[in-house]
Short mmCIF file of C-alpha atoms in Angstrom, two decimals:
data_model
loop_
_atom_site.label_atom_id
_atom_site.label_comp_id
_atom_site.label_asym_id
_atom_site.label_seq_id
_atom_site.Cartn_x
_atom_site.Cartn_y
_atom_site.Cartn_z
CA UNK A 1 -26.53 72.63 -30.85
CA UNK A 2 -23.17 72.56 -31.40
CA UNK A 3 -22.66 74.99 -33.78
CA UNK A 4 -24.86 77.53 -32.35
CA UNK A 5 -22.54 77.36 -29.36
CA UNK A 6 -19.62 77.45 -31.63
CA UNK A 7 -21.09 80.63 -33.13
CA UNK A 8 -21.75 82.28 -29.63
CA UNK A 9 -18.13 81.67 -28.80
CA UNK A 10 -17.74 78.48 -27.15
CA UNK A 11 -15.66 78.52 -23.59
CA UNK A 12 -12.96 76.25 -22.34
CA UNK A 13 -15.44 73.98 -20.42
CA UNK A 14 -17.83 73.53 -23.12
CA UNK A 15 -15.20 72.75 -25.65
CA UNK A 16 -13.58 70.00 -22.89
CA UNK A 17 -17.38 68.50 -22.17
CA UNK A 18 -18.50 68.24 -25.99
CA UNK A 19 -14.98 66.70 -26.43
CA UNK A 20 -15.76 64.25 -23.34
CA UNK A 21 -19.55 63.76 -24.74
CA UNK A 22 -17.93 62.79 -28.29
CA UNK A 23 -15.30 60.73 -26.71
CA UNK A 24 -12.61 62.40 -28.19
CA UNK A 25 -10.83 62.41 -25.07
CA UNK A 26 -11.08 60.40 -22.00
CA UNK A 27 -12.76 62.04 -18.86
CA UNK A 28 -10.40 62.70 -15.61
CA UNK A 29 -10.88 61.08 -12.63
CA UNK A 30 -13.29 64.36 -11.56
CA UNK A 31 -15.16 63.81 -15.05
CA UNK A 32 -15.77 60.35 -14.36
CA UNK A 33 -17.21 61.11 -11.22
CA UNK A 34 -19.43 63.64 -12.16
CA UNK A 35 -20.66 61.49 -14.90
CA UNK A 36 -21.39 58.44 -12.88
CA UNK A 37 -22.99 60.96 -9.95
CA UNK A 38 -25.58 62.31 -12.52
CA UNK A 39 -26.07 58.73 -13.73
CA UNK A 40 -27.12 57.56 -10.32
CA UNK A 41 -29.37 60.57 -9.89
CA UNK A 42 -31.14 59.78 -12.85
CA UNK A 43 -31.23 56.12 -12.16
CA UNK A 44 -33.12 56.89 -8.71
CA UNK A 45 -35.73 58.67 -11.05
CA UNK A 46 -35.88 55.81 -13.07
CA UNK A 47 -36.29 53.80 -10.19
CA UNK A 48 -39.04 55.89 -8.22
CA UNK A 49 -40.92 56.12 -11.41
CA UNK A 50 -40.68 52.39 -11.75
CA UNK A 51 -39.29 52.74 -15.40
CA UNK A 52 -37.33 49.25 -16.24
CA UNK A 53 -36.09 50.08 -19.49
CA UNK A 54 -34.83 53.78 -20.39
CA UNK A 55 -34.49 52.42 -24.00
CA UNK A 56 -37.64 51.28 -24.68
CA UNK A 57 -39.34 53.28 -22.37
CA UNK A 58 -37.49 56.62 -23.56
CA UNK A 59 -40.75 58.58 -23.72
CA UNK A 60 -42.20 57.67 -20.18
CA UNK A 61 -38.32 58.27 -19.36
CA UNK A 62 -38.58 61.61 -20.85
CA UNK A 63 -41.66 62.57 -18.94
CA UNK A 64 -40.84 61.61 -15.98
CA UNK A 65 -37.13 62.40 -15.31
CA UNK A 66 -36.40 64.88 -18.27
CA UNK A 67 -34.32 67.51 -15.93
CA UNK A 68 -32.18 64.25 -15.06
CA UNK A 69 -31.56 62.91 -18.38
CA UNK A 70 -30.29 66.26 -19.77
CA UNK A 71 -27.59 66.05 -16.56
CA UNK A 72 -26.86 62.68 -17.20
CA UNK A 73 -26.29 63.04 -21.37
CA UNK A 74 -24.51 66.47 -20.33
CA UNK A 75 -21.82 65.13 -18.50
CA UNK A 76 -21.33 61.60 -19.53
CA UNK A 77 -20.51 60.55 -22.74
CA UNK A 78 -22.66 59.27 -25.59
CA UNK A 79 -21.34 55.88 -25.49
CA UNK A 80 -21.65 56.03 -21.80
CA UNK A 81 -25.08 56.74 -21.91
CA UNK A 82 -26.23 53.69 -23.58
CA UNK A 83 -24.23 51.24 -22.12
CA UNK A 84 -24.98 52.40 -18.67
CA UNK A 85 -29.01 52.12 -19.57
CA UNK A 86 -28.35 48.48 -20.79
CA UNK A 87 -26.10 48.11 -17.84
CA UNK A 88 -29.10 49.09 -15.55
CA UNK A 89 -31.60 46.45 -17.17
CA UNK A 90 -29.18 43.95 -17.10
CA UNK A 91 -28.52 44.60 -13.44
CA UNK A 92 -31.98 44.58 -12.75
CA UNK A 93 -32.43 41.37 -14.23
CA UNK A 94 -29.69 39.65 -12.29
CA UNK A 95 -31.05 41.03 -8.98
CA UNK A 96 -34.02 39.62 -9.81
CA UNK A 97 -33.19 36.54 -10.85
CA UNK A 98 -30.95 35.95 -7.84
CA UNK A 99 -33.94 36.98 -5.21
CA UNK A 100 -35.75 34.45 -7.58
CA UNK A 101 -33.28 31.50 -7.02
CA UNK A 102 -33.09 32.78 -3.24
CA UNK A 103 -36.88 32.24 -2.46
CA UNK A 104 -36.44 28.85 -4.40
CA UNK A 105 -33.87 27.80 -1.11
CA UNK A 106 -30.48 28.34 -3.19
CA UNK A 107 -27.08 28.71 -1.23
CA UNK A 108 -25.03 31.66 -2.20
CA UNK A 109 -21.56 30.78 -2.61
CA UNK A 110 -17.86 32.25 -3.65
CA UNK A 111 -16.75 31.14 -6.32
CA UNK A 112 -12.77 31.74 -6.85
CA UNK A 113 -11.19 30.64 -10.71
CA UNK A 114 -7.65 30.93 -9.45
CA UNK A 115 -5.96 27.44 -8.23
CA UNK A 116 -4.48 28.64 -4.64
CA UNK A 117 -7.00 27.92 -1.84
CA UNK A 118 -7.97 30.51 0.15
CA UNK A 119 -7.10 31.06 4.04
CA UNK B 1 -31.07 -21.12 22.52
CA UNK B 2 -30.07 -24.49 24.00
CA UNK B 3 -28.76 -26.04 21.03
CA UNK B 4 -26.16 -23.52 20.58
CA UNK B 5 -24.94 -24.48 24.61
CA UNK B 6 -24.65 -27.69 23.86
CA UNK B 7 -21.82 -27.58 21.45
CA UNK B 8 -20.46 -24.52 23.32
CA UNK B 9 -19.89 -26.99 26.07
CA UNK B 10 -18.59 -29.45 24.14
CA UNK B 11 -15.83 -27.44 22.77
CA UNK B 12 -14.80 -25.96 26.53
CA UNK B 13 -14.15 -30.19 27.44
CA UNK B 14 -12.30 -30.89 24.42
CA UNK B 15 -10.02 -27.77 25.36
CA UNK B 16 -9.20 -28.63 28.82
CA UNK B 17 -8.02 -31.78 27.78
CA UNK B 18 -5.97 -30.83 24.83
CA UNK B 19 -2.35 -30.59 24.84
CA UNK B 20 -0.48 -27.59 25.27
CA UNK B 21 1.25 -26.82 21.87
CA UNK B 22 -2.31 -26.39 20.49
CA UNK B 23 -3.55 -24.32 23.14
CA UNK B 24 -3.43 -20.87 21.00
CA UNK B 25 -5.40 -22.26 18.31
CA UNK B 26 -7.78 -23.49 20.24
CA UNK B 27 -8.35 -20.63 22.26
CA UNK B 28 -9.06 -18.55 19.05
CA UNK B 29 -11.82 -21.70 18.15
CA UNK B 30 -13.28 -20.96 21.84
CA UNK B 31 -13.53 -17.16 21.36
CA UNK B 32 -14.95 -18.06 17.65
CA UNK B 33 -18.01 -19.82 19.26
CA UNK B 34 -19.55 -16.81 20.60
CA UNK B 35 -21.49 -17.28 23.65
CA UNK B 36 -22.14 -15.68 27.12
CA UNK B 37 -22.56 -19.45 28.77
CA UNK B 38 -19.02 -20.58 28.80
CA UNK B 39 -16.53 -18.36 30.86
CA UNK B 40 -15.12 -22.05 31.69
CA UNK B 41 -13.57 -22.43 28.24
CA UNK B 42 -12.19 -19.14 28.02
CA UNK B 43 -10.34 -19.14 31.60
CA UNK B 44 -8.93 -22.24 31.23
CA UNK B 45 -7.30 -21.51 27.41
CA UNK B 46 -5.92 -17.84 28.84
CA UNK B 47 -3.80 -19.91 31.40
CA UNK B 48 -2.67 -22.57 29.24
CA UNK B 49 -1.38 -19.56 26.54
CA UNK B 50 0.14 -17.67 29.44
CA UNK B 51 1.40 -20.95 30.44
CA UNK B 52 3.02 -21.31 26.81
CA UNK B 53 4.81 -18.31 26.51
CA UNK B 54 6.73 -18.49 30.36
CA UNK B 55 8.03 -21.95 28.71
CA UNK B 56 9.62 -19.94 25.49
CA UNK B 57 10.52 -17.10 27.32
CA UNK B 58 13.18 -18.06 29.61
CA UNK B 59 13.53 -15.83 32.42
CA UNK B 60 15.90 -15.88 35.99
CA UNK B 61 13.29 -14.49 38.24
CA UNK B 62 9.43 -13.89 38.16
CA UNK B 63 10.26 -10.16 38.92
CA UNK B 64 12.56 -9.84 35.49
CA UNK B 65 9.58 -11.10 33.83
CA UNK B 66 6.86 -9.37 34.94
CA UNK B 67 9.24 -5.93 34.67
CA UNK B 68 9.61 -6.94 31.28
CA UNK B 69 6.03 -8.02 30.48
CA UNK B 70 4.78 -4.72 31.97
CA UNK B 71 7.15 -2.15 30.23
CA UNK B 72 7.53 -3.86 26.61
CA UNK B 73 10.66 -2.33 24.36
CA UNK B 74 9.83 1.01 25.75
CA UNK B 75 12.57 3.46 27.03
CA UNK B 76 12.82 7.17 27.95
CA UNK B 77 15.33 7.48 25.89
CA UNK B 78 13.11 5.64 22.95
CA UNK B 79 10.69 8.01 23.55
CA UNK B 80 12.00 10.96 23.88
CA UNK B 81 13.73 9.89 20.23
CA UNK B 82 10.41 8.87 19.11
CA UNK B 83 8.87 12.32 19.72
CA UNK B 84 11.71 14.22 18.49
CA UNK B 85 12.04 12.88 15.75
CA UNK B 86 7.92 12.79 14.67
CA UNK B 87 8.10 16.45 15.34
CA UNK B 88 10.50 17.24 12.85
CA UNK B 89 9.07 15.36 10.17
CA UNK B 90 5.69 16.54 10.92
CA UNK B 91 7.51 20.08 10.91
CA UNK B 92 9.13 19.26 7.33
CA UNK B 93 6.50 17.58 5.59
CA UNK B 94 4.55 20.21 6.39
CA UNK B 95 6.71 23.04 5.09
CA UNK B 96 7.35 21.07 1.96
CA UNK B 97 3.71 20.69 1.45
CA UNK B 98 3.09 24.81 1.44
CA UNK B 99 5.90 24.66 -0.92
CA UNK B 100 4.90 22.47 -3.56
CA UNK B 101 1.90 23.87 -3.40
CA UNK B 102 2.72 27.27 -4.37
CA UNK B 103 5.57 25.48 -6.76
CA UNK B 104 2.29 23.22 -8.37
CA UNK B 105 0.41 26.25 -8.94
CA UNK B 106 3.53 28.30 -10.83
CA UNK B 107 4.25 25.00 -12.67
CA UNK B 108 0.60 24.18 -13.27
CA UNK B 109 1.25 26.91 -15.93
CA UNK B 110 4.53 25.36 -17.85
CA UNK B 111 3.70 22.57 -18.30
CA UNK B 112 3.46 20.13 -21.58
CA UNK B 113 -0.45 21.08 -22.49
CA UNK B 114 -1.06 24.17 -19.96
CA UNK B 115 -1.96 27.12 -21.89
CA UNK B 116 0.60 29.61 -22.02
CA UNK B 117 -0.18 33.19 -21.24
CA UNK B 118 2.37 35.75 -21.98
CA UNK B 119 5.52 35.96 -24.04
CA UNK B 120 7.38 38.35 -26.04
CA UNK B 121 6.06 41.45 -26.52
CA UNK B 122 7.69 44.49 -28.48
CA UNK B 123 5.16 48.15 -27.25
CA UNK B 124 5.70 51.75 -26.32
CA UNK B 125 5.72 52.56 -23.10
CA UNK B 126 3.79 56.06 -21.38
CA UNK B 127 7.09 58.38 -22.28
CA UNK B 128 7.09 56.99 -25.90
CA UNK B 129 9.66 54.58 -25.42
CA UNK B 130 10.56 50.96 -26.67
CA UNK B 131 9.14 48.56 -23.66
CA UNK B 132 9.71 44.75 -24.15
CA UNK B 133 8.89 41.80 -22.32
CA UNK B 134 12.30 41.87 -21.24
CA UNK B 135 12.08 45.01 -19.18
CA UNK B 136 9.64 43.06 -17.24
CA UNK B 137 12.25 40.12 -16.18
CA UNK B 138 14.12 40.48 -12.97
CA UNK B 139 10.85 41.03 -10.44
CA UNK B 140 7.41 40.18 -10.89
CA UNK B 141 4.53 41.92 -12.92
CA UNK B 142 1.11 42.64 -12.58
CA UNK B 143 -0.26 42.98 -15.67
CA UNK B 144 -3.80 44.48 -16.53
CA UNK B 145 -5.72 45.09 -20.09
CA UNK B 146 -7.92 48.08 -20.59
CA UNK B 147 -8.77 51.96 -21.93
CA UNK B 148 -9.22 55.07 -20.91
CA UNK B 149 -12.58 55.17 -22.34
CA UNK B 150 -13.67 52.61 -20.21
CA UNK B 151 -16.73 53.86 -18.51
CA UNK B 152 -17.23 51.83 -14.71
CA UNK B 153 -14.93 48.67 -14.69
CA UNK B 154 -11.38 49.68 -15.57
CA UNK B 155 -11.39 52.89 -13.19
CA UNK B 156 -12.44 50.35 -10.60
CA UNK B 157 -9.97 48.01 -11.03
CA UNK B 158 -7.24 50.39 -11.33
CA UNK B 159 -8.09 51.76 -8.22
CA UNK B 160 -7.95 48.49 -6.76
CA UNK B 161 -4.53 47.57 -8.57
CA UNK B 162 -2.90 50.89 -7.10
CA UNK B 163 -3.69 49.63 -3.53
CA UNK B 164 -2.77 46.32 -3.93
CA UNK B 165 0.01 47.84 -5.33
CA UNK B 166 1.04 49.78 -2.62
CA UNK B 167 0.55 46.57 -0.28
CA UNK B 168 3.12 44.58 -1.90
CA UNK B 169 4.98 47.50 -2.13
CA UNK B 170 5.16 48.02 1.63
CA UNK B 171 6.02 44.47 2.43
CA UNK B 172 8.75 43.88 -0.96
CA UNK B 173 9.67 47.01 -2.65
CA UNK B 174 10.79 47.00 -6.10
CA UNK B 175 9.66 43.55 -6.27
CA UNK B 176 6.20 44.27 -8.56
CA UNK B 177 6.02 45.82 -11.59
CA UNK B 178 2.44 47.21 -12.38
CA UNK B 179 1.41 47.14 -15.86
CA UNK B 180 -1.55 48.60 -17.53
CA UNK B 181 -2.06 47.63 -21.53
CA UNK B 182 -4.85 49.72 -23.48
CA UNK B 183 -7.18 47.42 -25.78
CA UNK B 184 -7.65 50.73 -27.90
CA UNK B 185 -4.38 52.07 -29.33
CA UNK B 186 -6.08 54.20 -31.67
CA UNK B 187 -6.92 56.32 -29.06
CA UNK B 188 -4.86 55.59 -26.00
CA UNK B 189 -1.08 57.26 -27.26
CA UNK B 190 1.22 57.61 -24.49
CA UNK B 191 0.02 61.12 -23.68
CA UNK B 192 -3.35 59.78 -23.01
CA UNK B 193 -1.88 56.68 -21.05
CA UNK B 194 0.40 59.14 -19.04
CA UNK B 195 -2.62 61.36 -18.14
CA UNK B 196 -5.00 58.68 -17.20
CA UNK B 197 -2.63 56.83 -15.09
CA UNK B 198 -1.26 59.70 -13.64
CA UNK B 199 -4.52 59.60 -11.16
CA UNK B 200 -4.62 56.32 -10.07
CA UNK B 201 -0.72 55.70 -8.85
CA UNK B 202 2.76 57.02 -10.32
CA UNK B 203 4.77 53.74 -10.63
CA UNK B 204 2.24 52.32 -13.12
CA UNK B 205 3.35 51.47 -16.67
CA UNK B 206 1.47 52.26 -19.62
CA UNK B 207 1.56 50.44 -22.42
CA UNK B 208 0.31 51.05 -26.72
CA UNK B 209 1.52 50.21 -29.74
CA UNK B 210 -0.08 49.70 -32.94
CA UNK B 211 -3.34 47.78 -33.86
CA UNK B 212 -1.37 44.71 -34.95
CA UNK B 213 1.85 45.03 -32.12
CA UNK B 214 -1.90 45.23 -29.24
CA UNK B 215 -4.03 42.54 -31.13
CA UNK B 216 -1.02 40.23 -31.02
CA UNK B 217 -0.12 40.78 -27.29
CA UNK B 218 -3.90 40.56 -26.26
CA UNK B 219 -3.70 37.05 -28.21
CA UNK B 220 -0.23 36.54 -26.38
CA UNK B 221 -2.00 37.04 -22.88
CA UNK B 222 -5.59 35.25 -24.08
CA UNK B 223 -7.74 38.99 -23.47
CA UNK B 224 -10.86 38.83 -25.83
CA UNK B 225 -10.32 41.82 -27.85
CA UNK B 226 -12.67 43.71 -29.89
CA UNK B 227 -11.43 46.62 -30.90
CA UNK B 228 -12.51 47.82 -34.19
CA UNK B 229 -9.87 47.72 -36.56
CA UNK B 230 -11.00 50.86 -38.43
CA UNK B 231 -12.93 53.58 -36.84
CA UNK B 232 -14.19 56.68 -37.91
CA UNK B 233 -12.61 60.10 -37.03
CA UNK B 234 -14.76 61.08 -34.38
CA UNK B 235 -16.42 58.02 -33.54
CA UNK B 236 -16.90 56.83 -30.30
CA UNK B 237 -17.03 52.83 -29.23
CA UNK B 238 -16.70 50.86 -26.32
CA UNK B 239 -14.00 47.85 -26.18
CA UNK B 240 -14.77 44.79 -24.66
CA UNK B 241 -12.11 43.32 -22.86
CA UNK B 242 -11.00 40.47 -20.32
CA UNK B 243 -10.73 42.00 -16.66
CA UNK B 244 -7.78 39.81 -15.03
CA UNK B 245 -5.05 40.80 -13.33
CA UNK B 246 -2.26 38.79 -14.73
CA UNK B 247 0.64 37.93 -12.11
CA UNK B 248 3.83 37.14 -13.84
CA UNK B 249 6.98 35.82 -12.46
CA UNK B 250 10.68 37.60 -12.75
CA UNK B 251 10.98 34.77 -15.58
CA UNK B 252 7.91 35.90 -17.55
CA UNK B 253 5.90 33.18 -16.68
CA UNK B 254 2.65 33.28 -15.54
CA UNK B 255 1.64 32.74 -12.47
CA UNK B 256 -1.96 33.37 -11.93
CA UNK B 257 -4.85 35.60 -12.46
CA UNK B 258 -6.73 37.67 -10.50
CA UNK B 259 -10.15 38.53 -10.45
CA UNK B 260 -12.91 40.90 -9.20
CA UNK B 261 -13.94 38.71 -6.55
CA UNK B 262 -10.46 39.27 -5.08
CA UNK B 263 -10.23 42.23 -2.74
CA UNK B 264 -6.99 44.10 -2.67
CA UNK B 265 -6.22 42.59 0.15
CA UNK B 266 -6.71 38.79 -0.49
CA UNK B 267 -4.72 39.66 -4.33
CA UNK B 268 -2.30 41.53 -2.03
CA UNK B 269 -1.80 38.03 -0.13
CA UNK B 270 -1.76 35.77 -3.05
CA UNK B 271 0.90 37.69 -4.78
CA UNK B 272 2.93 38.01 -1.38
CA UNK B 273 2.86 34.65 -0.89
CA UNK B 274 4.57 33.96 -4.44
CA UNK B 275 6.97 35.90 -3.69
CA UNK B 276 7.57 33.79 -0.49
CA UNK B 277 8.99 31.04 -2.76
CA UNK B 278 11.43 33.40 -5.20
CA UNK B 279 14.81 33.39 -3.92
CA UNK B 280 15.90 36.88 -6.24
CA UNK B 281 15.34 39.94 -4.94
CA UNK B 282 16.07 43.35 -7.05
CA UNK B 283 18.99 45.36 -5.91
CA UNK B 284 17.13 48.93 -6.24
CA UNK B 285 13.46 49.50 -5.97
#
């Protein structure tokens, strides 16, 4: 893909996008936001299709959310894509665990790890 | 019940015949023998006690004795003095308590056995100039560790840091230096840091260095550091790191760690509260 576009004459924007995907450059604020938006769209598609782990259920995810997945992978660094997918699994587990604890009657408390008391 | 009443009455009889000197002792005896059925015994003992007190103190008239007995040692002067002293002491103790609380928090990090966070370092700032711990002396500093390729947490935290810096800056201009130290020196050079931080706050100082320098810096600040030492060119990776803001005092000693649970407002309040105890003010912002 990279080779093909290189032969066809890569534009500045494409070059930049490739650099972000490979992690050669860090994305700017606007580029980060674009990546996060693509991620959120992809995740809501996964939610709608009841997909829990996009890495393990990759075939199912590709079939159900192919368009969003392509956008997500286009706008984010490859490392970020993997990171966000793992993060989503943990986040779902965390929320489920919290719900379970709440059902058992656990009390949510704010924990301060510093030494000063809040007023 | 009847066999209780009988001894009580006996005490009462004995009391009425007892000499005056013993009356006070007898009164306690009388009260200890708890029974509702002997008001006579109590009456007798009280009367005797009163008589004894009147005998000990010599007053000229009955009125004088009565008035002295009513007011006790109280005078208006003494009362006002008491209230003023109490208010003064209360204010002083409250003030001292608050001051000591802050001092204790700051000192808890300096004492023997307490974790020593921070220390001497030599790095390069985002303009490529040498930057050491001496450049942070003389004002408070807020130190944050991260990397420019950070997916979500660092950018969020840096936006927070910019807001809390502005809040502190509004109250105490020039009292705080915001510092960002990269954990990824291989990819974050001065140029990258400058570009990256400019999008968060123009006042942010970006610091980088060699792998060894950054590793030493992270160790000094007790920051978990997982950056691979040798990275293949073009290889992408993420870095795990601690996500605390370290508040350091003007001498370069650790004061407090501010975490994700603090809102920018809360964090700014904590910082300003520590600064209240600080006497030195920088001359210029």
